[in-house]
């Protein structure tokens, strides 16, 4: 290590609506020294995920917000550069939750060793990591797609959506993806093998979606909300299941939305169609992780699950802009920033 | 049989908002004659239930609407008065779905024989019938109350709500009932043994409900909607379950409700609290009916489930007013009309 300084991005202020670069501040601190039992990690890759927008708000959610002045959270691939823990050696690559910074300490309890020969280490942040497991656990446990059913998912070229649709097909269901722009739609159809892909920017989006779902929708994997929900909702079949893992389209909303009030209409449909709506966070299904690693590694090997990563160069300085772009759908595939 | 005429109430017109007596018309037709294999039933008791409001509307729901000019549907206790079916004898009491009329034919396939010595025949329309089974299947399958959890149910002195709260207590949960007026609340607490009963007419209803649920709400059995939902929603705990079997407070709504639009806020809470919302109709759980009869008969025998019936005299002519009163909460206990 030639450097003696750690750089980190702290939350400078809570975003009011869409985040801006001014909401983050780069800080320099001495690289910390590991105590007995600890390792010093150098972050190689940082995962950027929509859930991070929630951590920037003070509102109560499933996890505590990041405090103003604290380092932003995030999943990372890191290298052990100093080890005072007998379980880890210098040079080990690990999955950690080191956040938006270059160096971090760990006592090893929250680390998972990665084997770069088995799979590219970045997949531990995507298809073989939290997003892939979100897709797997939510779709199979809550969505429960059956052969011949129709599964709809938005952000279909992204880390979660791409896996949802491909697993749906593995289970014999029809997969209809929604994505932004012709390039992403072509990728979803041609590379990922979805049965249909609809561009949510099309002025006749709702009509096209309805055409792509001639037998209605049995599973809607909700990760965006907003107008995609509006398009899917009338198409839901009796006994449709709606796992809810994200609402990216409304994360930046400010103020109270105008009427009419659609809550009574939603509940009426829940009742008349026996709908299931279920929010979830993947860690609730932690028992399924071993099965996930086994299934997913097998499916990737067999070519039944494909994935695309959008790896941004530029180190920590590039993170705020990349994250803002993620919320606007500018990434194409699982968004990862190469930190060092 | 001295009579030769059957009287029936047909849907004269679809209600616009709250039903009025003018939406129904009494008709006289000859009493039909059973063919070989059929029985002629004389209706003794007619069950009145909130779901019937849905059948009066043209809107698509889980069941087809009653056509204008057709006899209104309904569960009934009837006596076999002529039998040309070897499985039934004259004098047999049966559970049937004969609707709002005095006489009906059946081929026997939709009948269930009742033993008046085992339980009062009217219980087959209430605690031991569809409403009781709605409570049992929805609470146990979807709500899944655990010891120490808090279960909230509205219309708590009614056919479904009264059973929901008592089963919740049998399962070791805390039962908080909501009812209209001091008499019903006293009955819910003192006769049914709920831990608390809150009057939804109280101006400080939401505050009182919150006080009655110091540990939040784990199961909200939704059968009313409206302001009860508004009161319960902020109290829901992480992983709360919401079986939805009715929305009586909004059945008579006309037009589009004013804003703000509460749908995005609902979905945000579904996500951040991992909520489960699930509409259901009891017949989806038909496999559980044998267990239900066994459990419920046992619980009634042991005095662990109590019930109250509101039996209206006056025959078929009294039905429209009784049904209108049901939607306004004027009944006290399971509403049944004595037809003959």
XYZ file of C-alpha atoms in Angstrom:
680
model
C 0.000 0.000 0.000
C 1.498 3.240 -1.162
C -1.528 5.305 -0.166
C -2.078 6.356 3.395
C -5.457 7.997 2.862
C -8.896 6.515 2.596
C -11.503 8.307 0.523
C -15.153 7.924 1.281
C -18.441 9.423 0.137
C -20.657 10.577 2.957
C -24.258 11.688 2.796
C -23.879 15.481 2.974
C -27.620 16.183 3.013
C -30.865 14.308 2.406
C -32.121 14.600 -1.190
C -35.294 16.597 -1.714
C -36.696 14.628 -4.640
C -34.014 13.418 -7.047
C -30.513 13.206 -5.545
C -27.893 15.621 -6.862
C -24.091 15.439 -6.574
C -24.335 18.081 -3.817
C -26.030 15.496 -1.567
C -22.679 13.680 -1.271
C -19.285 14.818 -0.028
C -15.882 13.202 -0.511
C -13.905 12.865 2.695
C -10.308 11.915 3.355
C -9.342 10.021 6.472
C -6.288 7.983 7.378
C -6.530 4.367 6.302
C -7.560 2.548 9.485
C -5.374 -0.120 11.031
C -6.837 -3.563 11.722
C -6.795 -4.782 15.300
C -6.285 -8.391 16.296
C -9.001 -10.470 14.564
C -9.692 -7.842 11.910
C -8.819 -7.449 8.257
C -8.234 -4.314 6.219
C -10.206 -4.403 2.971
C -9.500 -2.474 -0.194
C -12.707 -2.053 -2.160
C -12.438 -3.162 -5.782
C -16.077 -2.870 -6.914
C -19.070 -1.082 -5.446
C -22.609 -2.195 -6.259
C -25.173 0.551 -6.859
C -28.766 -0.461 -6.244
C -32.113 1.361 -6.111
C -32.672 0.520 -2.424
C -29.915 3.026 -1.582
C -32.298 5.881 -2.379
C -34.396 4.757 0.592
C -31.390 4.905 2.913
C -30.894 8.568 1.980
C -34.328 9.525 3.342
C -35.190 10.008 6.983
C -38.499 8.142 6.560
C -38.798 4.911 8.483
C -38.399 1.858 6.272
C -37.225 -1.706 6.634
C -33.727 -0.470 7.398
C -32.487 2.537 9.323
C -31.550 5.551 7.187
C -27.918 6.490 6.699
C -27.176 9.408 9.012
C -26.171 12.709 7.473
C -22.368 12.791 7.637
C -22.054 8.998 7.575
C -20.551 6.917 4.775
C -23.191 5.669 2.312
C -23.925 1.956 2.552
C -23.356 -0.521 -0.206
C -22.349 -4.023 -1.172
C -18.756 -4.342 -2.342
C -16.177 -6.728 -3.686
C -12.966 -6.144 -1.784
C -9.480 -7.526 -1.441
C -7.936 -8.364 1.889
C -4.815 -6.185 2.033
C -3.872 -6.688 5.696
C -5.077 -9.654 7.721
C -4.977 -10.113 11.471
C -7.724 -12.747 11.212
C -6.590 -16.368 10.749
C -9.528 -17.080 8.391
C -8.358 -14.577 5.795
C -5.131 -14.078 3.908
C -3.839 -11.082 2.055
C -5.047 -11.299 -1.504
C -8.335 -13.003 -0.642
C -11.262 -11.561 -2.577
C -14.403 -11.186 -0.490
C -17.978 -9.968 -0.708
C -18.395 -7.262 1.925
C -20.725 -4.440 2.800
C -18.055 -1.756 2.970
C -20.054 1.100 1.471
C -19.047 4.022 -0.688
C -15.372 4.114 0.228
C -11.966 2.778 -0.706
C -10.892 1.022 2.496
C -12.762 -0.575 5.372
C -12.169 -2.825 8.359
C -14.018 -6.052 9.093
C -13.868 -8.712 11.767
C -14.689 -11.261 9.076
C -18.191 -12.078 10.325
C -19.924 -10.237 7.472
C -17.600 -11.444 4.698
C -17.999 -14.189 2.142
C -14.927 -15.462 0.314
C -15.113 -15.348 -3.470
C -13.372 -17.719 -5.875
C -12.463 -15.706 -9.006
C -11.993 -18.962 -10.927
C -15.585 -19.992 -10.326
C -17.281 -16.836 -11.525
C -16.270 -13.233 -12.187
C -16.160 -11.574 -8.760
C -18.624 -8.869 -9.844
C -21.373 -11.475 -10.226
C -21.460 -11.660 -6.422
C -22.989 -8.169 -6.565
C -25.498 -9.087 -9.273
C -26.765 -12.300 -10.725
C -25.149 -14.406 -7.978
C -25.693 -11.789 -5.283
C -28.394 -9.761 -3.607
C -30.237 -8.729 -6.797
C -30.245 -12.266 -8.179
C -31.436 -13.617 -4.860
C -34.145 -10.949 -4.665
C -35.446 -12.159 -8.031
C -35.164 -15.833 -7.116
C -36.710 -15.712 -3.654
C -39.482 -13.243 -4.456
C -40.504 -14.912 -7.686
C -40.429 -18.494 -6.446
C -41.742 -17.966 -2.910
C -44.367 -15.278 -3.512
C -44.920 -15.252 -7.267
C -44.926 -19.048 -7.685
C -45.205 -19.021 -11.501
C -46.816 -22.086 -13.042
C -46.285 -23.461 -16.542
C -48.252 -21.465 -19.083
C -48.820 -18.494 -16.806
C -47.736 -14.970 -17.719
C -45.114 -13.177 -15.609
C -44.510 -9.457 -16.089
C -41.488 -7.605 -14.743
C -40.171 -4.102 -15.287
C -36.555 -2.911 -15.421
C -36.205 -6.146 -17.369
C -32.654 -5.506 -18.522
C -31.577 -4.731 -14.969
C -30.092 -6.814 -12.216
C -33.353 -8.080 -10.719
C -35.769 -7.952 -13.649
C -33.504 -9.856 -16.006
C -33.303 -12.767 -13.576
C -37.043 -12.720 -12.799
C -37.978 -13.200 -16.437
C -35.407 -15.899 -17.103
C -36.409 -17.917 -14.037
C -40.053 -17.518 -15.042
C -39.197 -19.132 -18.363
C -37.220 -21.898 -16.682
C -40.401 -22.639 -14.710
C -42.422 -22.853 -17.917
C -44.122 -19.475 -17.701
C -44.327 -16.740 -20.311
C -42.049 -13.775 -19.524
C -42.992 -10.264 -20.572
C -40.393 -7.616 -19.792
C -40.693 -3.860 -19.658
C -37.655 -1.706 -20.331
C -36.760 1.814 -21.440
C -35.769 2.168 -25.074
C -35.349 -0.006 -28.133
C -31.837 -1.232 -27.279
C -32.838 -2.582 -23.905
C -36.011 -4.159 -25.316
C -34.019 -5.889 -28.041
C -31.567 -7.188 -25.436
C -34.408 -8.475 -23.243
C -35.986 -10.352 -26.133
C -32.948 -11.526 -28.022
C -30.249 -12.013 -25.405
C -32.343 -12.863 -22.364
C -35.001 -14.770 -24.306
C -38.106 -13.112 -22.855
C -41.259 -13.818 -24.868
C -41.933 -10.106 -25.266
C -40.398 -6.784 -24.269
C -42.344 -3.534 -24.159
C -40.835 -0.052 -24.137
C -42.391 1.932 -21.303
C -41.533 5.150 -23.139
C -43.871 4.288 -26.006
C -46.928 6.556 -26.041
C -49.161 3.503 -26.444
C -47.349 1.544 -23.733
C -50.511 0.271 -21.997
C -52.016 -1.004 -25.259
C -48.800 -2.758 -26.247
C -48.522 -4.359 -22.863
C -52.096 -5.621 -23.092
C -51.350 -7.080 -26.539
C -48.294 -8.850 -25.140
C -50.438 -10.426 -22.405
C -53.413 -11.909 -24.276
C -54.180 -14.236 -21.366
C -53.782 -11.573 -18.697
C -51.107 -11.404 -16.014
C -50.661 -14.053 -13.323
C -47.533 -12.710 -11.652
C -46.456 -9.089 -11.628
C -43.051 -8.739 -10.019
C -43.239 -5.124 -8.826
C -39.959 -3.247 -8.740
C -40.898 0.116 -10.223
C -44.455 1.311 -9.469
C -45.719 4.373 -11.323
C -47.113 4.025 -14.809
C -45.946 0.438 -15.201
C -48.248 -0.482 -12.321
C -51.033 1.474 -14.033
C -50.521 -0.550 -17.187
C -50.329 -3.934 -15.498
C -53.112 -3.512 -12.946
C -56.109 -3.864 -15.303
C -54.536 -7.007 -16.798
C -54.232 -8.949 -13.539
C -56.004 -12.296 -13.485
C -57.917 -13.819 -10.619
C -55.427 -15.181 -8.065
C -52.603 -13.045 -9.481
C -49.561 -12.662 -7.217
C -47.634 -9.416 -6.835
C -44.286 -9.659 -5.042
C -43.197 -6.070 -4.286
C -39.455 -5.527 -3.955
C -39.092 -1.965 -5.152
C -40.845 1.173 -6.341
C -38.070 3.024 -8.102
C -40.480 5.240 -10.043
C -41.734 6.822 -6.847
C -38.559 6.979 -4.725
C -37.902 10.580 -5.725
C -41.530 11.713 -5.300
C -42.105 14.751 -3.105
C -45.389 15.937 -1.650
C -48.757 14.218 -1.700
C -49.914 12.841 -5.063
C -53.052 14.354 -6.549
C -56.348 12.514 -6.721
C -58.452 10.692 -7.545
C -57.769 8.365 -4.662
C -57.021 4.981 -6.190
C -56.782 3.099 -2.902
C -60.473 2.048 -2.746
C -60.288 0.815 -6.336
C -57.183 -1.203 -5.560
C -58.840 -2.872 -2.599
C -61.949 -3.616 -4.646
C -59.799 -5.468 -7.179
C -57.873 -7.248 -4.415
C -61.217 -8.540 -3.211
C -62.931 -9.321 -6.490
C -59.874 -11.005 -8.028
C -58.455 -12.601 -4.865
C -55.152 -10.824 -5.466
C -52.044 -11.354 -3.374
C -49.796 -8.330 -2.782
C -46.708 -8.961 -0.687
C -43.772 -6.692 0.033
C -40.502 -8.418 0.805
C -36.811 -7.973 1.409
C -34.622 -10.815 0.269
C -32.974 -11.349 3.648
C -36.285 -12.653 4.986
C -35.655 -15.729 2.826
C -32.093 -16.324 4.000
C -32.791 -20.068 4.389
C -33.076 -20.329 0.625
C -29.620 -18.942 -0.104
C -27.836 -22.295 -0.428
C -30.464 -23.491 -2.915
C -30.140 -20.201 -4.770
C -26.369 -20.475 -5.212
C -26.722 -24.038 -6.416
C -29.594 -23.368 -8.827
C -28.245 -20.118 -10.172
C -24.684 -21.350 -10.723
C -26.134 -24.335 -12.567
C -28.424 -22.211 -14.712
C -25.566 -19.869 -15.641
C -23.342 -22.826 -16.539
C -26.091 -24.293 -18.706
C -26.631 -20.949 -20.423
C -30.211 -20.739 -19.143
C -29.516 -17.547 -17.195
C -27.611 -14.762 -18.902
C -26.607 -11.481 -17.372
C -25.194 -8.136 -18.330
C -23.072 -5.900 -16.144
C -22.646 -2.170 -16.585
C -19.244 -1.538 -15.008
C -18.443 2.141 -14.620
C -14.785 3.225 -14.467
C -13.599 6.313 -12.649
C -13.398 5.243 -9.046
C -15.274 6.693 -6.139
C -15.625 10.104 -7.823
C -17.856 8.543 -10.459
C -20.308 7.081 -7.941
C -22.792 9.952 -7.388
C -23.425 10.491 -11.090
C -23.713 6.738 -11.690
C -26.249 6.420 -8.878
C -28.325 9.343 -10.158
C -28.275 7.683 -13.588
C -29.482 4.411 -12.084
C -32.620 6.091 -10.744
C -33.216 7.499 -14.238
C -32.659 4.152 -15.960
C -29.439 5.258 -17.712
C -27.550 2.067 -16.799
C -27.827 -1.004 -19.006
C -27.413 -4.135 -16.897
C -26.275 -4.538 -13.303
C -24.603 -1.277 -12.285
C -21.196 -1.641 -10.622
C -18.502 0.990 -10.142
C -14.867 -0.053 -10.302
C -13.320 1.604 -7.271
C -9.677 0.519 -7.544
C -99.279 -27.337 1.068
C -102.320 -25.122 1.031
C -100.615 -22.384 -0.973
C -100.303 -22.670 -4.694
C -98.287 -19.506 -5.237
C -94.592 -18.862 -4.810
C -93.455 -15.370 -3.889
C -90.021 -14.171 -4.831
C -88.062 -10.936 -4.728
C -86.413 -10.057 -7.998
C -83.852 -7.350 -8.673
C -86.045 -4.651 -10.258
C -83.165 -2.283 -10.967
C -79.490 -1.900 -10.052
C -78.938 0.331 -7.007
C -77.245 3.650 -7.633
C -75.365 3.941 -4.341
C -77.351 2.609 -1.392
C -80.102 0.147 -2.288
C -83.700 1.240 -1.731
C -86.861 -0.880 -1.521
C -87.663 0.218 -5.096
C -84.687 -1.828 -6.336
C -86.650 -4.989 -5.544
C -90.004 -6.263 -6.749
C -92.204 -9.007 -5.313
C -93.397 -11.484 -7.908
C -95.959 -14.252 -7.750
C -95.534 -17.402 -9.771
C -97.066 -20.851 -9.454
C -95.179 -23.130 -7.113
C -93.046 -25.253 -9.450
C -93.467 -29.027 -9.610
C -90.439 -31.260 -9.065
C -89.503 -33.597 -11.876
C -88.044 -37.035 -11.344
C -84.848 -36.649 -9.264
C -85.824 -33.242 -7.912
C -87.174 -31.965 -4.622
C -89.425 -29.014 -3.893
C -88.033 -26.864 -1.095
C -89.928 -24.495 1.141
C -87.577 -21.825 2.434
C -87.654 -21.429 6.207
C -84.778 -18.978 6.731
C -82.923 -16.663 4.381
C -79.404 -15.481 5.174
C -78.610 -11.845 4.383
C -74.942 -11.090 3.823
C -72.943 -8.077 2.631
C -71.652 -9.889 -0.480
C -75.175 -9.620 -1.917
C -74.607 -5.905 -2.568
C -71.925 -6.895 -5.073
C -74.350 -9.166 -6.928
C -76.684 -6.203 -7.430
C -74.052 -4.291 -9.432
C -73.149 -4.909 -13.039
C -69.421 -4.552 -12.304
C -67.349 -7.668 -12.840
C -66.435 -9.397 -9.611
C -65.638 -12.880 -8.439
C -69.195 -13.939 -9.221
C -71.538 -12.946 -11.998
C -74.078 -10.251 -11.097
C -77.739 -11.105 -10.631
C -79.569 -10.097 -13.798
C -82.238 -7.434 -13.554
C -85.528 -9.291 -13.330
C -83.938 -12.379 -11.772
C -84.505 -13.665 -8.224
C -81.881 -12.372 -5.789
C -79.389 -15.001 -4.648
C -78.923 -16.148 -1.105
C -78.185 -19.003 1.245
C -81.249 -20.562 2.833
C -82.437 -23.167 5.262
C -85.299 -25.039 3.633
C -87.585 -27.957 4.234
C -88.151 -30.656 1.662
C -91.902 -30.544 1.030
C -92.087 -32.813 -2.023
C -89.368 -35.307 -2.885
C -88.819 -37.159 -6.136
C -85.199 -37.775 -5.166
C -84.425 -40.965 -3.218
C -81.781 -39.166 -1.112
C -84.306 -36.791 0.437
C -87.531 -37.262 2.335
C -90.324 -34.863 3.000
C -89.560 -33.055 6.224
C -85.792 -33.093 5.748
C -84.174 -29.790 6.638
C -81.438 -28.751 4.245
C -78.978 -25.957 3.597
C -79.665 -24.663 0.094
C -78.955 -21.655 -2.051
C -82.564 -20.946 -2.964
C -82.409 -17.147 -2.911
C -84.946 -14.533 -1.940
C -88.075 -16.623 -2.417
C -90.460 -18.982 -0.681
C -90.178 -22.108 -2.823
C -87.474 -23.549 -5.046
C -86.551 -26.744 -6.848
C -83.277 -28.620 -6.467
C -81.804 -31.804 -7.886
C -80.111 -32.340 -4.530
C -76.565 -31.741 -5.715
C -76.311 -28.357 -4.011
C -77.996 -29.380 -0.755
C -76.568 -30.317 2.602
C -78.780 -32.134 5.104
C -79.083 -30.491 8.509
C -79.655 -32.261 11.800
C -81.786 -29.951 13.994
C -80.791 -31.981 17.060
C -77.118 -31.242 16.525
C -77.334 -27.472 16.206
C -80.061 -24.912 15.546
C -80.599 -24.992 11.778
C -79.942 -21.263 11.461
C -76.323 -21.789 12.522
C -75.744 -23.351 9.101
C -76.171 -19.829 7.719
C -73.835 -18.248 10.271
C -71.326 -19.568 12.720
C -71.381 -23.068 11.191
C -71.908 -21.810 7.651
C -70.403 -19.538 5.041
C -69.669 -16.591 7.366
C -68.044 -18.802 9.999
C -65.999 -20.555 7.358
C -64.954 -17.215 5.847
C -63.603 -16.215 9.252
C -61.930 -19.578 9.876
C -60.275 -20.051 6.479
C -59.200 -16.441 5.966
C -57.839 -15.988 9.466
C -56.011 -19.304 9.714
C -54.752 -19.600 6.130
C -53.885 -15.983 5.360
C -53.819 -14.235 8.735
C -51.992 -17.028 10.583
C -52.175 -15.394 14.036
C -49.433 -16.396 16.457
C -49.582 -16.369 20.254
C -49.133 -12.869 21.587
C -49.878 -11.143 18.301
C -52.648 -8.580 17.888
C -55.572 -9.300 15.546
C -57.978 -6.508 14.608
C -61.362 -7.086 12.990
C -64.290 -4.796 12.271
C -68.001 -5.605 12.329
C -66.924 -7.543 15.393
C -70.428 -8.355 16.597
C -71.360 -9.654 13.151
C -71.309 -13.072 11.606
C -67.717 -13.030 10.364
C -66.004 -10.601 12.731
C -67.283 -12.293 15.877
C -65.743 -15.588 14.794
C -62.461 -14.012 13.662
C -61.806 -12.517 17.085
C -62.760 -15.629 19.011
C -60.567 -17.897 16.873
C -57.733 -15.390 17.257
C -58.040 -15.792 21.017
C -58.192 -19.575 20.756
C -54.881 -19.341 18.887
C -53.368 -17.270 21.690
C -53.539 -13.882 20.004
C -55.010 -10.654 21.320
C -58.352 -9.768 19.693
C -59.374 -6.157 19.183
C -62.841 -5.677 17.734
C -64.415 -2.660 16.127
C -68.181 -2.222 16.239
C -70.808 0.501 15.983
C -72.209 1.700 19.297
C -71.846 0.977 22.979
C -74.180 -2.054 23.045
C -72.282 -3.907 20.365
C -68.934 -3.014 21.922
C -70.077 -4.290 25.306
C -71.274 -7.522 23.688
C -67.948 -7.963 21.864
C -65.976 -7.519 25.079
C -68.225 -9.221 27.589
C -70.015 -11.937 25.665
C -67.461 -12.757 22.983
C -64.437 -12.168 25.211
C -62.426 -9.901 22.918
C -59.580 -8.117 24.693
C -60.875 -4.745 23.555
C -63.734 -3.308 21.520
C -63.649 0.141 19.943
C -66.667 2.104 18.739
C -65.990 3.317 15.210
C -68.514 6.106 15.731
C -66.384 7.705 18.452
C -64.874 10.992 17.263
C -61.485 9.867 18.563
C -61.790 6.400 17.035
C -58.252 6.314 15.606
C -56.669 7.329 18.917
C -58.690 4.758 20.865
C -57.765 2.049 18.405
C -54.091 2.926 18.722
C -54.391 2.760 22.517
C -55.994 -0.675 22.253
C -53.073 -1.895 20.124
C -49.983 -0.849 22.099
C -47.846 -3.409 20.241
C -49.217 -2.569 16.813
C -51.328 -4.801 14.591
C -50.110 -8.121 13.200
C -53.298 -9.278 11.489
C -56.006 -6.990 10.177
C -58.940 -9.031 8.934
C -60.439 -6.581 6.433
C -64.179 -6.770 5.974
C -65.182 -3.117 5.926
C -62.613 -0.724 4.403
C -63.224 3.013 4.748
C -62.250 4.773 7.937
C -61.515 1.551 9.807
C -58.768 0.861 7.282
C -57.523 4.419 7.781
C -57.309 3.811 11.512
C -55.626 0.431 11.312
C -53.154 1.139 8.502
C -50.662 3.262 10.478
C -50.627 0.619 13.232
C -49.575 -2.306 11.039
C -46.397 -4.056 12.097
C -43.683 -5.405 9.860
C -44.879 -8.690 8.309
C -48.523 -7.871 9.087
C -51.086 -9.955 7.191
C -54.314 -8.523 5.789
C -56.898 -11.059 4.603
C -59.518 -9.095 2.638
C -62.977 -10.656 2.521
C -65.178 -7.580 2.274
C -65.323 -3.816 1.963
C -68.826 -3.066 3.161
C -68.040 0.611 3.807
C -67.399 1.211 0.134
C -69.990 -1.046 -1.518
C -72.444 1.817 -1.917
C -69.834 4.321 -3.135
C -70.600 6.109 -6.384
C -68.201 8.094 -8.542
C -64.454 8.445 -8.218
C -63.125 9.250 -4.737
C -61.330 12.555 -4.279
C -57.598 12.830 -3.757
C -54.971 12.754 -2.540
C -54.088 9.492 -4.208
C -53.248 7.080 -1.404
C -52.161 4.216 -3.655
C -48.447 5.161 -3.785
C -48.393 5.491 0.002
C -49.986 2.089 0.413
C -47.420 0.463 -1.826
C -44.586 2.219 0.005
C -45.805 0.697 3.270
C -46.287 -2.714 1.642
C -42.639 -2.541 0.672
C -41.122 -1.026 3.787
C -43.100 -3.243 6.178
C -43.188 -6.427 4.056
C -46.986 -6.438 4.289
C -49.181 -9.195 2.904
C -52.550 -8.172 1.433
C -54.676 -11.007 0.101
C -58.245 -10.976 -1.138
C -60.129 -14.226 -0.830
C -63.476 -15.943 -1.156
C -64.090 -18.793 1.227
C -64.887 -21.334 -1.473
C -61.237 -21.234 -2.558
C -60.503 -23.096 0.681
C -63.152 -25.770 0.214
C -60.666 -28.481 1.230
C -60.683 -27.086 4.743
C -64.428 -27.431 5.249
C -64.350 -30.799 7.044
C -61.745 -29.473 9.489
C -63.857 -26.356 9.952
C -67.031 -28.269 10.872
C -65.090 -30.388 13.313
C -63.200 -27.523 14.949
C -66.115 -25.133 15.070
C -68.640 -27.630 16.436
C -66.119 -28.528 19.121
C -65.407 -24.914 20.017
C -69.134 -24.140 20.270
C -69.680 -27.202 22.473
C -66.819 -26.153 24.735
C -68.196 -22.616 24.943
C -65.082 -21.182 23.317
C -67.030 -19.794 20.375
C -70.238 -17.900 21.062
C -72.559 -16.432 18.493
C -75.535 -14.167 18.229
C -78.248 -14.316 15.589
C -80.503 -11.441 14.612
C -83.567 -13.236 13.278
C -86.036 -10.915 11.587
C -89.707 -11.928 11.432
C -92.051 -10.808 8.703
C -91.326 -13.135 5.835
C -90.088 -12.199 2.416
C -91.675 -8.731 2.598
C -89.236 -7.827 5.375
C -86.150 -8.729 3.377
C -85.356 -5.480 1.478
C -85.473 -3.317 4.602
C -83.441 -5.865 6.565
C -80.788 -5.963 3.842
C -80.578 -2.167 3.653
C -80.165 -2.145 7.436
C -77.349 -4.696 7.195
C -75.323 -2.354 4.987
C -75.898 0.389 7.569
C -74.912 -1.823 10.489
C -78.404 -1.875 12.027
C -78.366 -5.639 12.632
C -76.864 -7.049 15.807
C -75.442 -10.498 15.125
C -75.841 -12.764 12.119
C -78.788 -11.441 10.114
C -81.354 -14.057 9.098
C -84.946 -13.532 7.934
C -87.575 -16.061 8.880
C -89.413 -16.707 5.635
C -92.033 -19.240 6.689
